[in-house]
Short mmCIF file of C-alpha atoms and ligand atoms in Angstrom, two decimals:
data_model
loop_
_atom_site.label_atom_id
_atom_site.label_comp_id
_atom_site.label_asym_id
_atom_site.label_seq_id
_atom_site.Cartn_x
_atom_site.Cartn_y
_atom_site.Cartn_z
CA MET A 87 161.05 75.72 126.07
CA ASP A 88 158.64 72.74 126.12
CA ARG A 89 157.75 70.60 123.07
CA HIS A 90 154.57 72.48 122.18
CA SER A 91 156.19 75.91 122.59
CA THR A 92 159.06 74.74 120.36
CA ARG A 93 156.60 73.56 117.68
CA TYR A 94 154.59 76.77 117.97
CA SER A 95 157.70 78.87 117.70
CA ALA A 96 158.88 76.82 114.66
CA ARG A 97 155.50 77.45 113.00
CA SER A 98 155.69 81.17 113.75
CA HIS A 99 159.21 81.24 112.34
CA LEU A 100 158.02 79.41 109.20
CA ALA A 101 155.10 81.77 108.72
CA ALA A 102 157.31 84.84 109.22
CA SER A 103 160.08 83.67 106.92
CA LEU A 104 157.68 82.57 104.15
CA THR A 105 155.87 85.88 104.44
CA ALA A 106 159.17 87.80 104.13
CA TYR A 107 160.18 85.65 101.16
CA LEU A 108 156.83 86.21 99.45
CA GLU A 109 157.11 89.96 100.03
CA ASP A 110 160.55 89.87 98.36
CA LEU A 111 159.13 88.03 95.42
CA GLN A 112 156.23 90.43 95.10
CA GLU A 113 158.55 93.41 95.27
CA SER A 114 160.62 91.88 92.50
CA GLY A 115 157.57 92.08 90.27
CA LEU A 116 156.34 88.47 90.28
CA ASP A 117 152.63 88.12 90.07
CA GLY A 118 150.25 85.56 91.44
CA ILE A 119 150.61 86.27 95.16
CA PRO A 120 147.31 87.25 96.73
CA ALA A 121 147.41 90.03 99.30
CA GLU A 122 146.18 87.72 102.10
CA MET A 123 149.36 85.66 101.71
CA LEU A 124 151.26 88.64 103.04
CA THR A 125 149.62 88.20 106.41
CA ALA A 126 151.24 85.50 108.51
CA PRO A 127 148.88 82.55 108.78
CA GLY A 128 148.20 80.88 112.06
CA ALA A 129 148.52 77.32 113.18
CA ASP A 130 145.57 75.25 112.02
CA THR A 131 147.71 72.14 112.22
CA PRO A 132 146.07 69.00 110.86
CA LEU A 133 144.79 66.59 113.46
CA GLN A 134 147.19 63.85 112.56
CA ARG A 135 150.07 66.09 113.57
CA GLU A 136 148.81 67.67 116.82
CA SER A 137 145.33 68.02 118.26
CA SER A 138 143.78 71.47 118.21
CA ALA A 139 142.95 71.04 121.90
CA GLU A 140 146.66 70.82 122.64
CA GLN A 141 147.35 73.91 120.59
CA ASP A 142 144.65 75.90 122.36
CA LYS A 143 146.28 75.01 125.66
CA GLU A 144 149.44 76.58 124.34
CA GLY A 145 147.64 79.81 123.52
CA ALA A 146 147.49 79.30 119.77
CA MET A 147 143.73 79.95 119.65
CA SER A 148 144.02 83.45 118.31
CA ASP A 149 146.26 82.27 115.50
CA GLN A 150 143.74 79.61 114.59
CA LEU A 151 140.91 82.13 114.47
CA ASN A 152 143.01 84.53 112.45
CA ALA A 153 143.94 81.72 110.08
CA ALA A 154 140.38 80.62 109.48
CA ASP A 155 139.72 82.90 106.52
CA LYS A 156 143.34 83.57 105.55
CA HIS A 157 144.76 80.12 105.13
CA GLU A 158 145.02 79.43 101.47
CA THR A 159 144.01 76.00 100.17
CA LEU A 160 145.63 73.98 97.42
CA GLU A 161 142.43 74.36 95.39
CA GLN A 162 142.71 78.15 95.61
CA ILE A 163 146.33 78.09 94.48
CA ARG A 164 145.45 75.76 91.56
CA LYS A 165 142.62 78.11 90.59
CA ASN A 166 144.99 81.08 90.76
CA LEU A 167 147.41 79.33 88.40
CA GLY A 168 144.61 78.92 85.85
CA ALA A 169 145.76 78.16 82.31
CA CYS A 170 149.19 79.48 83.26
CA GLN A 171 151.31 81.17 80.60
CA ARG A 172 153.65 82.95 83.04
CA CYS A 173 156.68 81.35 81.42
CA LYS A 174 157.57 79.85 78.08
CA LEU A 175 156.82 76.26 79.23
CA GLY A 176 153.12 77.08 79.10
CA ALA A 177 153.24 77.18 75.28
CA THR A 178 154.40 73.58 74.85
CA ARG A 179 152.80 71.65 77.73
CA LYS A 180 149.76 69.42 77.30
CA ASN A 181 148.75 69.52 80.96
CA LEU A 182 149.81 71.62 83.88
CA VAL A 183 151.01 69.19 86.60
CA PHE A 184 150.04 70.81 89.91
CA GLY A 185 150.67 68.08 92.51
CA VAL A 186 149.00 65.09 94.03
CA GLY A 187 148.49 63.52 97.42
CA ASN A 188 147.47 64.36 100.95
CA PRO A 189 146.83 68.08 101.41
CA LYS A 190 147.77 67.65 105.11
CA ALA A 191 150.81 65.50 104.45
CA ARG A 192 153.61 65.44 107.02
CA LEU A 193 156.03 64.73 104.18
CA VAL A 194 156.31 66.39 100.77
CA PHE A 195 158.46 65.18 97.86
CA VAL A 196 159.52 67.79 95.35
CA GLY A 197 160.86 66.72 91.95
CA GLU A 198 162.26 68.68 89.02
CA GLY A 199 159.47 68.93 86.49
CA PRO A 200 157.00 66.79 84.57
CA GLY A 201 158.19 64.40 81.88
CA ALA A 202 156.24 63.11 78.91
CA ASP A 203 153.99 60.73 80.94
CA GLU A 204 153.28 63.38 83.55
CA ASP A 205 152.54 65.96 80.86
CA ALA A 206 150.07 63.50 79.22
CA GLN A 207 148.33 62.57 82.46
CA GLY A 208 148.58 65.80 84.49
CA GLU A 209 149.98 63.97 87.49
CA PRO A 210 153.55 64.04 88.87
CA PHE A 211 155.76 60.93 88.91
CA VAL A 212 153.56 58.51 86.95
CA GLY A 213 156.23 57.32 84.43
CA ASP A 214 159.33 55.22 85.05
CA ALA A 215 160.76 57.67 87.59
CA GLY A 216 157.38 57.53 89.33
CA LYS A 217 157.52 53.74 89.50
CA MET A 218 160.95 54.04 91.13
CA LEU A 219 159.55 56.64 93.54
CA ASN A 220 156.73 54.27 94.41
CA ARG A 221 159.37 51.65 95.24
CA ILE A 222 160.99 54.15 97.61
CA PHE A 223 157.60 54.74 99.24
CA ALA A 224 157.08 50.98 99.57
CA ALA A 225 160.51 50.57 101.19
CA MET A 226 159.53 53.33 103.64
CA GLU A 227 156.19 51.58 104.25
CA LEU A 228 154.40 54.71 103.12
CA LYS A 229 151.50 54.91 100.73
CA ARG A 230 151.61 57.33 97.82
CA GLU A 231 148.40 58.92 99.08
CA ASP A 232 149.94 59.59 102.53
CA VAL A 233 152.46 62.05 101.11
CA TYR A 234 152.24 65.03 98.74
CA ILE A 235 154.19 65.03 95.48
CA CYS A 236 154.96 68.02 93.29
CA ASN A 237 157.68 69.56 91.18
CA VAL A 238 159.71 72.76 91.01
CA VAL A 239 158.07 73.59 87.64
CA LYS A 240 154.54 72.54 86.78
CA CYS A 241 154.95 72.29 83.02
CA ARG A 242 157.13 69.90 81.05
CA PRO A 243 160.43 71.36 79.84
CA PRO A 244 160.92 70.39 76.17
CA GLN A 245 163.04 67.22 75.69
CA ASN A 246 163.01 66.85 79.51
CA ARG A 247 165.79 69.38 79.84
CA PRO A 248 166.28 70.85 83.34
CA PRO A 249 164.10 73.88 83.97
CA GLU A 250 165.74 77.21 83.27
CA SER A 251 166.14 79.88 85.91
CA ASP A 252 163.39 82.15 84.56
CA GLU A 253 161.00 79.18 84.53
CA VAL A 254 161.94 78.30 88.11
CA SER A 255 161.47 81.94 89.14
CA SER A 256 158.00 82.09 87.57
CA CYS A 257 156.82 78.85 89.14
CA SER A 258 158.46 78.91 92.58
CA PRO A 259 155.99 81.38 94.17
CA PHE A 260 153.32 78.76 93.54
CA LEU A 261 155.46 75.93 94.97
CA LEU A 262 156.06 78.09 98.04
CA ARG A 263 152.36 78.69 98.42
CA GLN A 264 151.69 74.94 98.10
CA LEU A 265 154.26 74.29 100.83
CA GLN A 266 152.76 76.99 102.97
CA ALA A 267 149.27 75.52 102.52
CA ILE A 268 150.43 72.02 103.41
CA ARG A 269 153.04 73.01 106.02
CA PRO A 270 154.71 69.58 106.07
CA GLU A 271 157.09 68.57 108.81
CA VAL A 272 159.73 67.45 106.34
CA ILE A 273 160.43 68.09 102.63
CA VAL A 274 162.44 65.70 100.41
CA ALA A 275 164.04 67.36 97.37
CA LEU A 276 164.51 64.79 94.60
CA GLY A 277 167.63 65.50 92.61
CA SER A 278 169.83 68.50 92.01
CA SER A 279 167.29 70.76 90.25
CA ALA A 280 164.84 70.54 93.12
CA ALA A 281 167.47 70.78 95.87
CA GLN A 282 169.33 73.65 94.20
CA ALA A 283 166.13 75.58 93.41
CA LEU A 284 164.71 75.22 96.93
CA LEU A 285 167.99 75.88 98.72
CA GLN A 286 169.10 78.64 96.29
CA THR A 287 172.52 77.02 95.81
CA LYS A 288 174.71 75.54 93.06
CA VAL A 289 176.26 72.95 95.36
CA PRO A 290 176.00 69.46 93.71
CA ILE A 291 173.43 66.99 95.04
CA SER A 292 176.18 64.60 96.13
CA LYS A 293 177.33 67.25 98.61
CA LEU A 294 173.84 68.39 99.64
CA ARG A 295 172.35 64.99 100.37
CA ASN A 296 172.41 62.97 103.57
CA LYS A 297 171.81 65.92 105.85
CA PHE A 298 168.90 68.18 106.66
CA HIS A 299 168.89 71.78 105.43
CA ASP A 300 166.63 74.55 106.62
CA PHE A 301 163.90 75.57 104.18
CA HIS A 302 162.06 78.49 105.83
CA GLY A 303 161.93 76.58 109.10
CA ILE A 304 161.13 73.19 107.55
CA PRO A 305 163.83 70.46 107.54
CA LEU A 306 164.63 69.60 103.96
CA MET A 307 166.48 66.41 102.93
CA PRO A 308 168.03 66.38 99.45
CA THR A 309 168.46 63.00 97.85
CA TYR A 310 169.18 61.49 94.44
CA HIS A 311 166.39 61.73 91.85
CA PRO A 312 164.63 58.42 91.05
CA SER A 313 165.73 58.81 87.41
CA TYR A 314 169.34 58.76 88.61
CA LEU A 315 168.65 55.45 90.34
CA LEU A 316 167.19 54.15 87.04
CA ARG A 317 170.22 55.36 85.13
CA SER A 318 172.64 53.94 87.62
CA GLY A 319 171.36 50.43 86.67
CA GLY A 320 172.61 47.80 89.07
CA ASN A 321 174.72 50.17 91.16
CA SER A 322 173.34 49.44 94.60
CA ASP A 323 175.42 52.18 96.25
CA SER A 324 173.06 54.88 94.98
CA PHE A 325 170.02 52.88 96.24
CA TRP A 326 171.58 52.59 99.69
CA SER A 327 172.44 56.30 99.65
CA VAL A 328 168.77 57.13 99.05
CA TRP A 329 167.79 54.65 101.76
CA ASP A 330 170.21 56.31 104.21
CA ASP A 331 168.56 59.68 103.44
CA MET A 332 165.04 58.27 103.81
CA THR A 333 166.05 56.60 107.09
CA GLN A 334 166.85 60.03 108.49
CA VAL A 335 163.50 61.33 107.23
CA LEU A 336 161.58 58.50 108.90
CA GLN A 337 163.47 59.04 112.11
CA LEU A 338 162.73 62.76 112.16
CA LEU A 339 159.03 61.96 111.61
CA LYS A 340 159.26 59.37 114.41
CA LEU A 341 158.02 56.67 112.01
CA PRO A 342 159.32 53.10 112.13
CA VAL A 343 162.42 52.43 110.04
CA PRO A 344 162.00 49.11 108.26
CA ASN A 345 165.00 46.87 108.56
CA LYS A 346 166.85 46.34 105.27
CA SER A 347 169.81 44.00 105.01
CA ARG A 348 172.65 45.18 102.77
CA ASN A 349 174.51 41.93 102.31
CA ARG A 350 177.84 43.72 101.99
N1 URA O 843 160.69 63.66 87.06
C1 URA O 843 160.35 64.69 87.90
O1 URA O 843 161.26 65.38 88.41
N2 URA O 843 159.08 64.93 88.12
C2 URA O 843 158.10 64.18 87.60
O2 URA O 843 156.96 64.49 87.91
C3 URA O 843 158.45 63.09 86.77
C4 URA O 843 159.74 62.86 86.50
#
């Protein structure tokens, strides 16, 4: 199979597996999934990833045409969430934190859930953990606006506790729809809550990280949460662990890997 056929087949696989997953969720009684989501979308890949001319050559034209009125946008998903009260977090939040960044990002970062600063501002990763995440972006020579950033749950859990399973279940259809709308090439799961929720596992982050996992056809790299780096103080091992994970992400995206000297 050539490169374009491989990509096309990966996209078809992603669309089919997301569709099956959404059907499962709908059958289990979760709301918020519009009927058009149950039709596999086509391949209107953003220009920065692959030109539409190339796709047409590979026979993806009919998918693109089919996708034209079926492909859900982030704005539509946000509108569908509305003033969400689907779980108990809705009662205590100040602002719903939907996500921020490039709607055509090649790389999406998924955190756990908003903290106090995010709840106040309605934007993910704007507090101390966000400053640490920005440092990770800087080390990767990426701009915050190049990527997309969101969380497993969109409303702040009280006292910053990890989100509970019913909260994750209520919110994850919307996260899936965001990921389907963006269709990134790589996802980074920040911390155990995000990695475990996305991969449906209880395996600890220390065992999940440093290798790619399959998330409905998209490579997913779990890594330590920026808050863990903050808590680990001067322990440079955890920083280098995150850097090792991000190096793999950059390599997969065929982006330059900045040289960092470890002095050890
Ligand atoms: N921690 C997270 O997991 N997400 C945020 O948005 C902020 C802190």
